[in-house]
Amino acid sequence: MTYAPQTPSESAYNFAYLDEQTKRMIRRALLKGIAIPGYQVPFASREMPMPYGWGTGGVQVTASIIGKDDCLKMIDQGSDDTTNAVSLRGFFKKTAGVATTFETADASIIQTRHRIPEKPLREDQVIVFQVPIPEPLRFLEPRETETRKMHGLEDYGLMHVKLYEDIAKNGHIATTYAYPVKVNGRYVMDPSPTPKFDNPKIDRMPALQLYGAGREQRVYAVPPYTDVKSLDFEDYPFEVQSFDKPCGLCSAEGVYLDEVILDDHGGRMFVCSDTNHCEERRAQGLTGPMAAAPTAAQLSDGNEPKPETRT
Amino acid sequence: MYVAVKGGEEAISNAHQLLAKRRRGDTSVPALTVDQIAEQLSLAVARVMGEGSLYDEGLAALAIKQARGDLIEAAFLMRAYRTTLPRLGYSQPLDTGRMYIERRISATYKDLPGGQVLGPTFDYSHRLLDFALAADAEGLPEAVARRVSTPASMPRVTDLLGDEGLIEPDPARSADAAVSDLTREPLSFPADRDLRLQNLARGDEGFLLALAYSSQRGYARTHPFTGEIRYGAVEVEFFAEELGFAITLGTIKVTECQMVNQFSGSAKAAPTFTRGYGLVFGQVERKAMAMSMVDRAMRWEELGEELTAPVQDHEFVLSHSDNIQATGFVEHLKLPHYVDFQAELDLIRKLRAEWLEAQGAVDPANGKKEAAE
């Protein structure tokens, strides 16, 4: 007996991998999410050819909305060329053959993990977030049956108690990323594990925000220009991280920076987390104090592939 | 080095090449064929088909080869493939009473209609390494005489008990009741038994094994007896609307376990034996048995029992049984998280500075620390 399977070719897969029925099912869930901003809509998430936790929710959302004329930007940790961003961009290049870009301004769809680009997004753009745990109340109450009830009853006391206890214990709200927000005055939502630095960007953002959690089988959305308020107290207002130094490469201030360890005796520098933003500024001739330092050479040029242009 | 997360494209391509090389191993050793895996590692193939939720021995064997023997990775390959297949419809319920039996045992009766058929099993082999298998020239196995002729229809032990009313009846099936399918609808709670069984059938063998074991050790004990385990081939029938009758699509091999559990009765039900059910692809008895024990434990509510242990907890069990989901989320921690880690670094530095400052302000009179703010 022979078991060797017939080998279907890769072209046997549909445009953007998912079949049209599945895409339609996901788009219906997204429309419901847009109609009820911040509400987590259950959807029949599919197994994808990358593992759960690698962005299967974001990939399914992008696959459902992408068309042949779209231009896709894929980032992870703010960077276009981190390994998983490369891998997911390659997936859509292969299965959808769409144009891809590193330029925030050129993209019609931006799929992201953990960051929002520094450049303000426009009405004609969509940002897709990869979400690991969509439920902002999950770490306070592990049961889905309970948290759904709490959302239904708008019972968010537990969350406020948690934030209050943080302040009582530490003097600060000890949540630095995935900082909970209230959307349109109704649902408390997890903005995905972006640093709270990015929270002000999703308030009244002109672009449509779509959030996909594949393993947890949820999508949710924030329509353009929707109020998104980070939870806080009158005497402890929400505040974002601030960095006391500018970007070491492009001297940008008021942006989110990554700390890069340069040696094993305390040498470090801070550089833009949004690599495209940093490159643009350097192309304009803006340089930071470390731009010419030999220890930072790998960051400022050399290894980075040239930014792609729209094809 | 920072380049570890830069220049990802080249790194990924190189990693894939190295992986392919490592998968092949020493090229002076002949490559495994898919047929060899399907024929000689059939229990691994069965596990991959079950947890991969797709009955295809050839594809499962290929997946095992591609995954270098990592069975969860192989099941993942199967899942990612099956999700692209069109859904033509649902088969008729399997009739395991008409199974072509290769193995059938009962622990509750010494002998019973149809007989005990030991079949291929490790149960009574001594676990001594057989060095003859390591020798190059493994001879052909001796022909095995089939000493019993199993009847075409073999009554289930639970049916024999049912005739006496000693075991709860199987729930009546209403013809129009749709069966839940968690590959089409997201898992939601409360989850009915059909959905639970589907979830367990796709669930991780190790997870179910540990849960079943915990119930034996007193965490929601269900006093199980193996009423029957049967393994063999059953026909899969599909009702074709155009024809107006069911046609046989083929046969699949399955293991079915009917666990018979003590039950002393409650306010809701008279004393009877109760059922736990397990059904898996291939000869995967360990999982079929564990599944039937977990199924029984999860029926605590309808039987008026108390919720005391993890194995009974629907949300806990069903949300964590899928090893494709579990391995993905656990392993995703190796993806870069430096943006969030930066946010945490910032906070912990701030908290430490404040704490150290407060330590410096200790009042020596009473040693009491001032509040941080």
XYZ file of C-alpha atoms in Angstrom:
684
model
C 0.000 0.000 0.000
C 1.262 3.443 -0.736
C 0.444 6.405 1.419
C 2.334 9.106 -0.470
C -0.123 11.970 -0.779
C -1.048 13.771 -3.945
C 0.781 17.064 -3.782
C -1.392 20.074 -4.382
C 0.586 23.120 -5.457
C 0.712 26.292 -3.407
C -1.378 28.059 -6.021
C -4.240 25.862 -4.874
C -4.769 28.345 -2.031
C -7.204 31.205 -2.426
C -6.203 34.897 -2.634
C -4.823 35.832 0.803
C -5.056 32.170 1.877
C -8.534 32.108 3.447
C -11.504 30.955 1.404
C -14.124 33.566 0.572
C -16.752 32.110 2.920
C -14.383 32.400 5.850
C -13.445 35.958 4.884
C -17.109 36.876 4.713
C -17.703 35.352 8.161
C -14.831 37.407 9.574
C -15.988 40.599 7.838
C -19.451 40.128 9.349
C -17.857 39.865 12.787
C -15.785 42.981 12.043
C -18.868 44.940 10.979
C -20.526 43.999 14.235
C -17.407 45.110 16.066
C -17.417 48.458 14.273
C -21.087 48.922 15.133
C -20.377 48.276 18.831
C -16.993 49.928 19.417
C -14.811 48.022 21.874
C -17.128 45.002 22.109
C -15.391 41.650 21.632
C -17.160 39.724 18.886
C -16.664 35.936 18.929
C -15.713 34.497 15.543
C -14.827 31.037 14.297
C -11.089 31.564 14.074
C -9.317 29.240 11.665
C -6.055 27.434 12.075
C -3.498 29.398 10.127
C -0.159 28.240 8.766
C 1.658 30.149 11.496
C 1.295 29.289 15.191
C -1.220 30.834 17.536
C 0.584 33.678 19.272
C 2.367 34.704 16.069
C -0.462 36.988 14.986
C -3.100 34.610 13.613
C -5.877 37.023 14.611
C -4.289 39.963 12.846
C -3.492 37.818 9.820
C -7.099 36.628 9.537
C -8.404 40.193 9.811
C -5.934 41.456 7.206
C -6.692 38.519 4.914
C -10.414 39.289 5.150
C -10.141 42.944 4.220
C -7.195 43.042 1.848
C -7.754 43.540 -1.876
C -5.461 43.437 -4.884
C -4.949 47.228 -4.850
C -3.964 47.447 -1.211
C -0.493 48.289 -0.013
C 0.510 46.527 3.176
C 2.912 47.587 5.899
C 3.764 44.924 8.463
C 5.487 45.845 11.717
C 6.429 44.118 14.954
C 7.800 46.125 17.893
C 7.606 49.183 15.602
C 10.048 47.691 13.146
C 9.498 46.440 9.599
C 12.340 43.977 9.683
C 11.961 42.096 12.920
C 11.770 38.404 12.139
C 8.034 37.917 12.483
C 7.174 41.087 10.559
C 9.343 39.764 7.741
C 7.656 36.403 7.918
C 4.071 37.737 7.933
C 4.793 40.245 5.151
C 6.227 37.367 3.144
C 3.037 35.395 3.756
C 0.866 38.087 2.176
C 3.327 38.692 -0.647
C 3.128 35.001 -1.454
C -0.592 34.362 -0.964
C -2.033 37.709 -2.093
C 0.752 39.165 -4.220
C -0.056 42.642 -2.932
C 2.309 45.594 -2.806
C 4.134 46.015 0.478
C 5.916 48.995 1.910
C 7.981 50.199 4.851
C 6.584 53.729 4.477
C 3.752 54.432 6.902
C 2.301 57.068 4.577
C 2.164 54.707 1.583
C 0.318 51.887 3.322
C -3.432 51.380 3.058
C -3.344 48.585 5.652
C -0.870 48.457 8.518
C -0.719 45.278 10.550
C 1.110 45.682 13.801
C 2.204 43.946 16.939
C 2.996 46.019 20.047
C 3.307 49.485 18.444
C 1.494 52.220 16.548
C 3.569 54.195 14.027
C 4.692 57.645 15.143
C 3.379 59.279 11.976
C -0.337 60.100 12.434
C -2.583 57.788 10.438
C -5.183 59.016 7.948
C -8.834 58.315 7.220
C -7.936 56.165 4.222
C -5.812 53.814 6.277
C -6.704 50.804 8.402
C -4.550 49.598 11.280
C -4.837 45.927 12.262
C -3.632 44.889 15.706
C -2.485 41.423 16.706
C -4.011 40.643 20.084
C -2.923 37.850 22.437
C -5.544 38.213 25.206
C -8.455 40.404 24.103
C -10.148 40.438 27.490
C -8.955 43.382 29.621
C -10.545 41.793 32.690
C -8.886 38.390 32.169
C -6.141 38.869 34.741
C -8.696 39.877 37.323
C -11.231 37.172 36.473
C -10.092 34.095 34.513
C -13.577 32.895 33.571
C -14.968 34.026 30.242
C -18.508 33.376 31.483
C -17.925 35.931 34.253
C -16.135 38.576 32.221
C -18.829 38.569 29.525
C -21.364 39.212 32.245
C -19.259 42.027 33.655
C -19.089 43.699 30.235
C -22.798 43.212 29.765
C -23.550 44.914 33.060
C -20.835 47.525 32.506
C -19.463 46.300 35.819
C -15.900 47.600 35.770
C -15.469 48.162 39.498
C -12.895 45.375 39.722
C -10.650 47.145 37.216
C -10.812 50.402 39.127
C -10.031 48.604 42.368
C -6.989 47.033 40.693
C -5.731 50.423 39.505
C -6.418 51.882 42.946
C -4.506 49.091 44.659
C -1.560 49.731 42.335
C -1.456 53.323 43.489
C -1.868 52.404 47.154
C 0.947 49.843 46.901
C 3.383 51.427 44.453
C 2.361 55.040 44.160
C 1.760 54.411 40.454
C -0.565 52.481 38.234
C 1.691 49.512 37.545
C 0.388 48.845 34.042
C 2.798 49.943 31.371
C 1.422 48.211 28.295
C -1.975 46.808 27.322
C -3.257 49.689 29.415
C -7.062 49.453 29.609
C -9.195 52.031 27.841
C -12.883 52.870 27.736
C -14.242 53.105 24.219
C -17.058 55.457 23.312
C -17.998 55.722 26.990
C -19.134 52.095 27.148
C -16.794 49.103 26.784
C -13.502 48.680 28.570
C -11.075 47.403 25.950
C -7.558 46.026 25.792
C -5.664 48.118 23.228
C -3.397 45.067 22.658
C 0.038 45.025 24.276
C 1.149 48.363 22.890
C 2.977 50.486 25.471
C 0.640 52.971 27.121
C 2.701 55.582 25.290
C 0.568 54.734 22.243
C -2.796 55.027 23.998
C -3.347 58.716 23.116
C -2.929 57.795 19.431
C -6.019 55.589 19.393
C -8.233 58.338 20.811
C -10.170 59.924 17.948
C -7.805 58.330 15.443
C -8.822 59.103 11.850
C -7.953 55.559 10.728
C -10.154 52.526 11.363
C -8.718 50.253 14.062
C -9.341 46.514 13.826
C -8.185 44.077 16.488
C -7.851 40.327 15.910
C -7.257 37.608 18.520
C -7.006 34.258 16.716
C -6.462 31.825 19.566
C -9.095 33.497 21.711
C -11.469 33.739 18.723
C -12.381 37.392 19.109
C -12.323 40.486 16.939
C -13.114 44.036 17.982
C -12.888 47.469 16.452
C -12.700 51.197 17.032
C -14.259 53.227 14.227
C -12.560 56.461 13.092
C -12.832 59.454 15.420
C -14.146 57.425 18.358
C -13.413 58.599 21.899
C -10.962 56.259 23.594
C -10.112 57.167 27.165
C -7.360 55.537 29.195
C -8.695 54.618 32.630
C -7.425 56.825 35.452
C -8.443 58.837 38.513
C -8.946 62.581 38.877
C -6.011 62.832 41.290
C -3.930 60.282 39.365
C -4.426 61.262 35.750
C -3.219 58.924 33.000
C 0.253 59.742 31.832
C 2.515 58.231 29.187
C 6.156 57.263 29.417
C 8.598 60.059 28.720
C 12.230 59.628 27.819
C 14.812 62.082 29.089
C 17.011 61.666 26.012
C 16.204 61.980 22.307
C 16.743 59.144 19.837
C 20.465 58.459 19.617
C 20.333 58.108 15.847
C 17.874 60.745 14.637
C 17.463 62.983 17.725
C 13.668 62.583 17.670
C 11.889 63.601 20.861
C 8.423 62.692 22.022
C 8.638 59.264 20.385
C 8.874 55.809 21.909
C 12.440 54.608 22.291
C 14.030 51.180 22.622
C 16.969 50.739 24.925
C 19.862 49.046 23.188
C 22.683 47.585 25.223
C 25.962 48.235 23.451
C 28.489 46.414 25.602
C 28.754 44.497 28.839
C 29.760 47.401 31.042
C 26.717 49.605 31.052
C 26.994 51.195 27.610
C 23.549 51.771 26.186
C 21.678 54.008 23.851
C 18.080 54.823 23.119
C 16.776 54.617 19.571
C 13.407 55.051 17.888
C 11.223 51.972 18.159
C 9.534 53.063 14.900
C 12.383 52.260 12.512
C 10.701 53.786 9.471
C 10.216 57.070 11.320
C 13.877 57.045 12.333
C 15.094 56.314 8.813
C 12.959 59.082 7.349
C 14.385 61.605 9.780
C 17.934 60.536 9.069
C 17.247 60.779 5.341
C 16.264 64.385 6.012
C 19.689 64.917 7.537
C 18.602 64.836 11.187
C 21.144 62.980 13.257
C 21.435 62.137 16.917
C 24.467 62.102 19.182
C 25.198 58.416 18.581
C 24.645 58.325 14.814
C 28.350 58.251 14.047
C 29.424 56.116 17.011
C 31.122 52.902 15.861
C 29.231 50.886 18.488
C 25.966 51.938 16.885
C 27.039 51.270 13.309
C 24.869 48.178 13.031
C 21.848 50.234 13.929
C 22.395 53.245 11.728
C 23.189 51.442 8.485
C 24.902 48.368 7.164
C 22.715 45.452 8.030
C 19.380 47.005 7.339
C 17.938 46.207 3.954
C 17.036 49.207 1.863
C 13.463 50.299 2.482
C 11.144 48.756 -0.028
C 9.370 51.024 -2.397
C 5.887 50.518 -3.609
C 5.836 48.279 -6.628
C 23.637 41.178 19.586
C 21.024 43.553 18.334
C 21.274 42.148 14.835
C 19.375 39.181 16.209
C 16.166 41.039 15.489
C 17.367 43.061 12.511
C 17.899 41.827 9.002
C 15.294 39.177 9.703
C 14.762 38.175 6.090
C 18.177 36.653 5.587
C 18.197 35.077 9.036
C 14.870 33.364 8.395
C 16.004 32.034 5.054
C 19.226 30.691 6.547
C 17.347 29.143 9.458
C 15.036 27.332 7.045
C 18.009 25.934 5.149
C 19.669 24.751 8.330
C 16.413 23.215 9.536
C 16.063 21.298 6.273
C 19.606 19.995 6.683
C 19.072 18.953 10.280
C 15.788 17.319 9.437
C 17.481 15.143 6.849
C 20.306 14.267 9.222
C 23.308 12.244 8.070
C 22.821 11.706 4.329
C 24.687 8.412 4.477
C 21.583 7.082 6.233
C 18.683 6.434 3.844
C 15.843 8.922 4.031
C 12.616 7.809 5.676
C 9.758 7.259 3.320
C 6.229 8.363 4.071
C 5.105 4.769 3.595
C 7.553 3.560 6.236
C 6.215 6.068 8.728
C 2.593 5.272 7.925
C 3.185 1.536 8.229
C 5.694 1.312 11.060
C 4.910 4.333 13.223
C 1.174 3.944 12.949
C 0.453 4.939 16.559
C 2.250 8.243 16.054
C 0.291 8.651 12.822
C -2.954 7.978 14.703
C -2.156 10.570 17.357
C -1.327 13.177 14.734
C -4.561 12.433 12.856
C -6.583 12.762 16.069
C -5.044 15.928 17.430
C -4.653 17.288 13.912
C -8.353 16.536 13.446
C -7.962 15.082 9.967
C -8.112 11.416 9.029
C -5.436 10.892 6.403
C -2.615 8.471 7.172
C -0.457 9.633 4.267
C -0.653 13.296 5.177
C -0.062 12.528 8.863
C 3.015 10.478 7.973
C 4.275 13.301 5.800
C 3.644 15.768 8.622
C 5.635 13.590 11.047
C 8.524 13.428 8.606
C 8.441 17.174 8.001
C 8.165 17.892 11.740
C 11.216 15.728 12.521
C 9.039 13.542 14.731
C 7.625 16.402 16.807
C 4.044 15.144 17.006
C 2.472 18.407 18.158
C 4.191 20.220 15.304
C 2.932 17.479 12.971
C -0.630 17.871 14.287
C -0.297 21.605 13.696
C 0.684 20.979 10.060
C -2.449 18.833 9.693
C -4.665 21.495 11.254
C -3.268 24.228 9.033
C -3.941 22.028 6.014
C -7.437 20.886 7.000
C -8.564 24.451 7.575
C -8.188 25.085 3.837
C -10.368 22.139 2.811
C -13.945 22.748 1.676
C -16.674 21.513 4.017
C -18.971 19.321 1.950
C -21.259 18.205 4.737
C -21.561 15.999 7.792
C -21.483 12.208 7.767
C -24.097 9.971 9.321
C -23.294 8.981 12.920
C -20.751 6.159 13.018
C -22.198 2.808 14.004
C -19.445 1.364 16.171
C -21.707 -1.619 16.906
C -20.953 -2.701 13.329
C -17.220 -2.199 13.709
C -14.899 -4.675 12.035
C -13.253 -5.603 15.317
C -9.506 -5.954 15.678
C -9.518 -5.645 19.430
C -12.325 -5.683 21.952
C -11.946 -6.089 25.671
C -14.147 -5.590 28.674
C -12.919 -5.271 32.238
C -16.395 -5.647 33.704
C -17.207 -9.162 32.446
C -15.134 -12.289 32.250
C -16.812 -13.258 29.044
C -19.542 -11.716 27.017
C -21.318 -12.064 23.669
C -18.781 -11.564 20.913
C -15.965 -12.572 23.242
C -12.845 -10.877 24.448
C -10.497 -10.177 21.534
C -7.061 -9.157 22.729
C -5.743 -7.960 19.371
C -2.525 -6.010 18.967
C -1.618 -4.616 22.367
C 1.393 -3.789 24.497
C -0.623 -4.704 27.596
C 1.010 -8.029 28.391
C 4.406 -7.582 26.805
C 7.406 -7.246 29.053
C 9.064 -3.957 28.403
C 12.463 -5.323 27.502
C 14.312 -3.664 24.672
C 14.220 -6.024 21.717
C 17.708 -5.807 20.321
C 16.714 -7.946 17.380
C 14.822 -4.935 16.045
C 18.062 -2.965 16.008
C 19.729 -5.585 13.848
C 19.662 -4.816 10.159
C 17.908 -7.942 9.104
C 14.619 -7.865 10.933
C 12.867 -10.958 9.694
C 9.301 -11.121 8.522
C 6.843 -11.517 11.386
C 5.215 -14.874 11.797
C 1.809 -15.302 10.354
C -0.879 -14.827 13.005
C -3.750 -17.217 12.994
C -7.106 -15.586 13.569
C -8.445 -17.887 16.258
C -11.814 -16.285 16.716
C -14.187 -15.204 14.074
C -15.826 -12.066 15.288
C -19.463 -11.655 14.426
C -20.410 -8.844 12.089
C -22.366 -7.186 14.837
C -20.990 -7.152 18.342
C -23.202 -5.823 21.119
C -21.787 -3.099 23.278
C -21.358 -3.830 26.979
C -23.315 -0.724 27.777
C -26.233 -2.081 25.751
C -26.151 -5.295 27.786
C -26.295 -3.264 30.991
C -28.921 -1.034 29.472
C -31.237 -3.967 28.844
C -31.407 -4.405 32.609
C -31.792 -0.707 33.239
C -28.589 -0.699 35.248
C -26.956 2.064 33.247
C -28.367 5.377 32.233
C -29.675 5.303 28.673
C -27.808 7.131 25.944
C -29.439 10.493 25.464
C -32.123 10.246 22.793
C -31.046 11.829 19.550
C -33.522 14.096 17.893
C -33.139 13.864 14.147
C -33.186 17.598 13.554
C -30.848 18.607 16.339
C -27.726 20.102 14.813
C -24.422 18.863 16.184
C -22.137 21.601 17.450
C -18.891 22.109 15.579
C -16.183 24.160 17.170
C -14.289 24.417 13.912
C -17.192 26.498 12.575
C -18.381 28.307 15.697
C -16.162 29.706 18.436
C -16.145 27.797 21.714
C -18.688 29.306 24.086
C -20.095 28.416 27.461
C -22.111 26.633 28.672
C -20.776 23.926 26.385
C -23.051 20.948 25.741
C -21.750 17.407 25.743
C -21.432 17.133 21.959
C -19.176 20.171 21.906
C -17.217 18.916 24.891
C -16.620 15.547 23.270
C -15.469 17.190 20.051
C -13.091 19.347 22.030
C -11.706 16.356 23.944
C -11.324 14.277 20.765
C -9.064 17.001 19.356
C -7.410 17.655 22.710
C -3.906 16.882 23.827
C -3.347 13.290 24.924
C -1.021 14.316 27.744
C -3.403 16.921 29.100
C -6.350 14.509 29.132
C -4.187 11.798 30.634
C -3.156 14.041 33.525
C -6.730 15.187 34.129
C -8.069 11.619 34.118
C -5.269 10.576 36.458
C -6.094 13.413 38.832
C -9.680 12.145 39.034
C -8.403 8.684 39.969
C -6.337 10.162 42.749
C -9.329 11.785 44.375
C -9.860 15.078 42.597
C -13.503 14.420 41.676
C -13.375 10.646 41.702
C -15.825 8.905 39.369
C -15.166 5.217 40.225
C -14.618 4.112 36.622
C -14.724 0.592 35.203
C -13.685 -0.071 31.653
C -16.965 -1.381 30.323
C -15.426 -1.856 26.947
C -12.659 -0.777 24.641
C -13.009 -1.659 20.998
C -10.721 -0.902 18.123
C -11.292 -1.561 14.466
C -12.598 -0.218 11.195
C -15.982 1.421 10.779
C -17.701 2.661 7.677
C -18.308 6.361 7.209
C -21.609 7.026 5.517
C -22.795 10.184 3.897
C -26.407 10.937 3.146
C -26.538 12.187 -0.408
C -29.561 14.444 -0.880
C -29.578 13.860 -4.631
C -29.747 10.095 -4.201
C -32.025 9.979 -1.213
C -29.940 7.393 0.620
C -26.642 7.087 2.468
C -23.536 6.013 0.608
C -20.333 4.648 2.121
C -17.384 6.976 1.678
C -14.832 4.594 3.127
C -13.663 3.150 6.401
C -11.693 4.677 9.219
C -10.062 2.999 12.193
C -11.183 4.202 15.578
C -10.862 3.294 19.232
C -14.004 3.590 21.319
C -14.021 3.466 25.110
C -17.167 3.144 27.179
C -16.407 3.791 30.800
C -18.958 2.565 33.338
C -19.014 4.650 36.467
C -20.564 4.151 39.857
C -23.322 6.462 40.790
C -25.297 6.185 43.986
C -28.097 8.417 42.881
C -29.020 11.919 43.850
C -32.044 14.119 44.177
C -32.072 14.253 40.392
C -31.497 10.631 39.422
C -32.019 7.061 40.694
C -28.958 4.902 41.375
C -27.588 3.578 38.098
C -24.272 3.245 36.430
C -23.330 6.286 34.414
C -21.406 6.681 31.199
C -18.192 8.282 30.148
C -17.398 8.187 26.459
C -14.229 8.334 24.420
C -13.719 8.021 20.665
C -10.478 8.692 18.837
C -8.895 7.991 15.461
C -6.608 4.980 15.288
C -5.480 2.763 18.116
C -4.926 5.420 20.757
C -6.342 3.655 23.793
C -4.653 5.789 26.413
C -6.399 8.850 25.095
C -9.751 7.141 24.495
C -9.769 5.997 28.130
C -8.663 9.367 29.494
C -11.249 11.090 27.342
C -14.054 8.912 28.679
C -13.021 9.658 32.267
C -12.815 13.395 31.675
C -16.164 13.297 29.863
C -17.759 11.610 32.865
C -16.202 14.038 35.335
C -17.472 17.006 33.344
C -21.054 15.698 33.643
C -21.162 16.638 37.330
C -23.913 19.172 36.956
C -26.509 17.048 35.148
C -25.887 14.253 37.675
C -26.274 16.553 40.657
C -22.685 16.236 41.831
C -20.527 18.944 43.336
C -17.889 20.906 41.446
C -14.696 20.324 43.394
C -11.841 19.706 40.953
C -10.233 20.982 37.760
C -11.226 17.913 35.706
C -14.913 18.818 36.150
C -14.527 22.452 35.208
C -15.765 22.914 31.640
C -14.157 26.254 31.068
C -10.841 25.194 32.551
C -10.639 21.911 30.626
C -12.053 22.994 27.271
C -10.100 26.247 27.104
C -6.767 24.540 27.684
C -7.056 21.132 26.001
C -5.956 22.182 22.521
C -2.216 21.687 22.226
C -1.967 23.705 19.022
C -3.336 26.717 20.859
C -1.336 25.971 23.985
C 1.980 25.461 22.274
C 1.462 28.585 20.202
C 0.794 30.824 23.136
C 3.497 29.373 25.348
C 6.079 29.451 22.572
C 5.167 32.926 21.342
C 7.043 34.221 24.375
C 10.211 33.748 22.330
C 9.081 36.395 19.852
C 10.534 39.851 20.501
C 8.781 41.675 23.329
C 11.312 44.437 23.807
C 8.846 47.290 23.425
C 6.766 46.077 26.364
C 9.885 45.114 28.276
C 11.123 48.687 27.817
C 7.906 49.937 29.383
C 8.437 47.588 32.319
C 12.098 48.616 32.676
C 11.001 52.224 32.889
C 8.480 51.456 35.613
C 10.717 49.214 37.696
C 13.519 51.766 37.639
C 11.087 54.411 38.842
C 9.692 52.168 41.587
C 13.164 51.184 42.739
C 14.342 54.801 42.861
C 11.359 55.721 44.984
C 11.805 52.719 47.240
C 15.483 53.406 47.799
C 14.726 57.028 48.496
C 12.116 56.001 51.021
C 14.614 53.611 52.632
C 16.997 56.526 53.073
C 14.263 58.412 54.897
C 13.794 55.752 57.567
C 13.014 57.298 60.917
C 15.547 55.766 63.360
C 13.255 56.441 66.317
C 10.633 53.869 65.367
C 12.138 52.289 62.245
C 8.928 52.917 60.430
C 9.173 53.495 56.728
C 7.539 56.528 55.251
C 4.973 56.036 52.582
C 6.415 56.137 49.104
C 4.445 59.188 48.132
